[in-house]
Short mmCIF file of C-alpha atoms in Angstrom, two decimals:
data_model
loop_
_atom_site.label_atom_id
_atom_site.label_comp_id
_atom_site.label_asym_id
_atom_site.label_seq_id
_atom_site.Cartn_x
_atom_site.Cartn_y
_atom_site.Cartn_z
CA UNK M 21 119.91 113.57 97.07
CA UNK M 22 120.93 110.20 95.81
CA UNK M 23 117.75 108.48 98.40
CA UNK M 24 115.43 110.87 95.76
CA UNK M 25 117.43 110.50 92.83
CA UNK M 26 116.95 106.86 93.60
CA UNK M 27 113.45 106.87 94.83
CA UNK M 28 112.46 109.41 91.61
CA UNK M 29 113.68 106.45 89.49
CA UNK M 30 111.62 103.94 91.04
CA UNK M 31 114.09 102.09 93.45
CA UNK M 32 112.86 101.06 97.53
CA UNK M 33 115.29 102.48 99.27
CA UNK M 34 116.48 102.19 103.80
CA UNK M 35 117.71 105.42 104.88
CA UNK M 36 119.17 105.68 108.04
CA UNK M 37 119.71 109.08 108.90
CA UNK M 38 120.11 111.25 111.99
CA UNK M 39 116.69 113.01 113.89
CA UNK M 40 116.57 116.07 112.05
CA UNK M 41 118.89 114.84 109.05
CA UNK M 42 116.28 115.47 106.46
CA UNK M 43 114.44 111.34 105.88
CA UNK M 44 111.12 113.21 105.03
CA UNK M 45 112.15 115.24 102.28
CA UNK M 46 113.43 111.75 100.84
CA UNK M 47 109.74 110.96 100.30
CA UNK M 48 108.29 114.31 100.28
CA UNK M 49 109.98 116.04 97.26
CA UNK M 50 109.44 112.40 94.79
CA UNK M 51 105.86 112.88 96.51
CA UNK M 52 105.44 116.27 94.71
CA UNK M 53 107.07 114.89 91.47
CA UNK M 54 105.76 112.09 90.84
CA UNK M 55 102.85 110.87 89.27
CA UNK M 56 99.87 109.58 92.10
CA UNK M 57 99.58 108.97 95.53
CA UNK M 58 102.36 108.69 98.31
CA UNK M 59 101.26 106.84 101.76
CA UNK M 60 103.47 108.05 104.41
CA UNK M 61 102.78 105.23 107.58
CA UNK M 62 103.82 107.28 110.28
CA UNK M 63 103.49 105.61 114.38
CA UNK M 64 102.21 108.87 115.84
CA UNK M 65 99.28 110.73 115.38
CA UNK M 66 100.29 114.14 116.47
CA UNK M 67 103.81 113.21 114.26
CA UNK M 68 101.35 113.15 111.35
CA UNK M 69 99.55 116.37 112.45
CA UNK M 70 102.58 118.30 112.28
CA UNK M 71 103.96 117.00 108.82
CA UNK M 72 100.69 117.59 107.51
CA UNK M 73 99.80 120.88 108.76
CA UNK M 74 103.10 121.75 107.58
CA UNK M 75 102.79 120.24 104.03
CA UNK M 76 99.85 122.60 103.63
CA UNK M 77 101.11 125.52 104.37
CA UNK M 78 103.24 124.76 102.18
CA UNK M 79 100.64 124.38 98.78
CA UNK M 80 100.45 120.47 99.36
CA UNK M 81 97.64 118.43 99.80
CA UNK M 82 98.11 116.36 102.40
CA UNK M 83 96.07 114.38 104.19
CA UNK M 84 96.16 112.39 107.10
CA UNK M 85 93.60 108.77 107.98
CA UNK M 86 93.51 108.16 111.41
CA UNK M 87 91.59 107.59 114.56
CA UNK M 88 90.96 111.64 115.53
CA UNK M 89 89.00 112.60 112.21
CA UNK M 90 85.48 112.26 112.39
CA UNK M 91 82.69 110.43 110.02
CA UNK M 92 82.44 113.52 107.63
CA UNK M 93 85.65 113.83 107.47
CA UNK M 94 86.34 110.66 106.56
CA UNK M 95 84.08 110.43 103.79
CA UNK M 96 85.23 113.41 102.32
CA UNK M 97 89.29 112.57 102.41
CA UNK M 98 87.99 109.67 100.26
CA UNK M 99 86.31 111.75 98.14
CA UNK M 100 89.56 113.63 97.33
CA UNK M 101 91.74 110.22 97.34
CA UNK M 102 88.94 109.03 94.91
CA UNK M 103 89.56 112.44 92.68
CA UNK M 104 93.57 111.93 92.53
CA UNK M 105 93.57 115.73 94.73
CA UNK M 106 95.96 113.78 97.28
CA UNK M 107 99.87 113.77 96.72
CA UNK M 108 100.41 112.24 100.22
CA UNK M 109 98.42 110.13 102.31
CA UNK M 110 99.28 109.49 105.88
CA UNK M 111 98.14 106.45 108.07
CA UNK M 112 98.55 104.61 111.07
CA UNK M 113 100.18 100.95 110.75
CA UNK M 114 97.30 99.38 112.39
CA UNK M 115 95.12 102.45 110.47
CA UNK M 116 96.81 100.56 107.27
CA UNK M 117 95.90 97.30 108.02
CA UNK M 118 92.30 97.50 108.23
CA UNK M 119 90.74 95.68 105.75
CA UNK M 120 88.65 98.97 104.23
CA UNK M 121 92.39 101.04 103.69
CA UNK M 122 93.36 97.96 102.08
CA UNK M 123 90.37 97.98 100.02
CA UNK M 124 90.15 101.83 99.39
CA UNK M 125 94.09 101.34 98.30
CA UNK M 126 93.23 99.21 95.53
CA UNK M 127 91.66 102.12 93.95
CA UNK M 128 94.35 104.45 94.39
CA UNK M 129 96.89 105.75 91.51
CA UNK M 130 99.75 105.44 94.64
CA UNK M 131 103.41 106.14 93.29
CA UNK M 132 105.61 105.11 96.36
CA UNK M 133 105.08 104.27 100.20
CA UNK M 134 107.31 105.14 103.47
CA UNK M 135 107.79 103.48 105.88
CA UNK M 136 108.59 106.25 108.56
CA UNK M 137 110.45 104.71 112.11
CA UNK M 138 110.83 101.79 109.67
CA UNK M 139 113.08 100.20 113.39
CA UNK M 140 109.59 99.42 114.77
CA UNK M 141 109.37 96.65 111.95
CA UNK M 142 111.58 94.86 113.75
CA UNK M 143 111.51 92.72 116.43
CA UNK M 144 115.04 93.27 117.61
CA UNK M 145 114.38 97.14 117.66
CA UNK M 146 113.83 99.27 120.64
CA UNK M 147 110.10 99.74 119.26
CA UNK M 148 108.61 96.66 117.77
CA UNK M 149 105.00 97.82 117.22
CA UNK M 150 103.54 94.09 115.87
CA UNK M 151 101.26 96.06 112.72
CA UNK M 152 104.34 96.55 111.10
CA UNK M 153 104.60 92.85 110.54
CA UNK M 154 101.74 93.82 108.58
CA UNK M 155 103.56 96.34 106.45
CA UNK M 156 104.92 92.90 104.59
CA UNK M 157 102.52 92.39 102.66
CA UNK M 158 102.75 95.92 100.78
CA UNK M 159 105.45 94.21 99.23
CA UNK M 160 102.18 90.92 98.07
CA UNK M 161 100.25 93.09 97.21
CA UNK M 162 102.17 96.08 95.34
CA UNK M 163 104.84 94.71 93.55
CA UNK M 164 105.83 96.96 90.85
CA UNK M 165 105.34 100.55 93.54
CA UNK M 166 108.45 101.54 95.67
CA UNK M 167 109.09 101.40 99.13
CA UNK M 168 111.44 103.22 100.91
CA UNK M 169 112.27 102.73 104.87
CA UNK M 170 113.18 105.27 106.95
CA UNK M 171 114.51 105.58 110.46
CA UNK M 172 116.52 107.30 112.69
CA UNK M 173 117.85 104.06 114.84
CA UNK M 174 118.81 100.92 113.22
CA UNK M 175 122.05 98.63 113.92
CA UNK M 176 122.89 96.09 111.63
CA UNK M 177 120.46 93.93 112.69
CA UNK M 178 117.65 95.98 112.37
CA UNK M 179 118.71 96.95 108.52
CA UNK M 180 118.72 93.97 107.80
CA UNK M 181 115.37 92.86 109.71
CA UNK M 182 113.84 95.76 107.60
CA UNK M 183 115.20 95.02 104.43
CA UNK M 184 113.78 91.55 104.53
CA UNK M 185 110.08 92.36 105.90
CA UNK M 186 109.84 95.26 103.98
#
């Protein structure tokens, strides 16, 4: 509740919770309450698809852009995004680093960035991914949009690295 309230006030947050502890709710609830789009950066297509399916079953317009979609589906998603019809958009860090995605994001009403598995940002983490380093550009390009970073695994050094990167 404290994290959700903080995010709703427009503050950044670093969330360390165990698996199954409710990390996703920390960005999903604000996503349906805030005016605008929540961008969720997630490292696994299967995780994206599971979350999108569950949200859609509950009447929340969530979509994912990743390498598994066809061109016609891509254009349909972009149309929905430009029309303001989407609450949550799931992207991989690799997808977010694409110039066409950056261009698209500039035209959207974004209310929140959620970085799932944020320990991947840290060179000191057990699952470092180079494309996560590109996420530091979010703060440079979207100065007034809050970022929530979420992970289940981060020691003090990794938490400091996440906060410095994002």
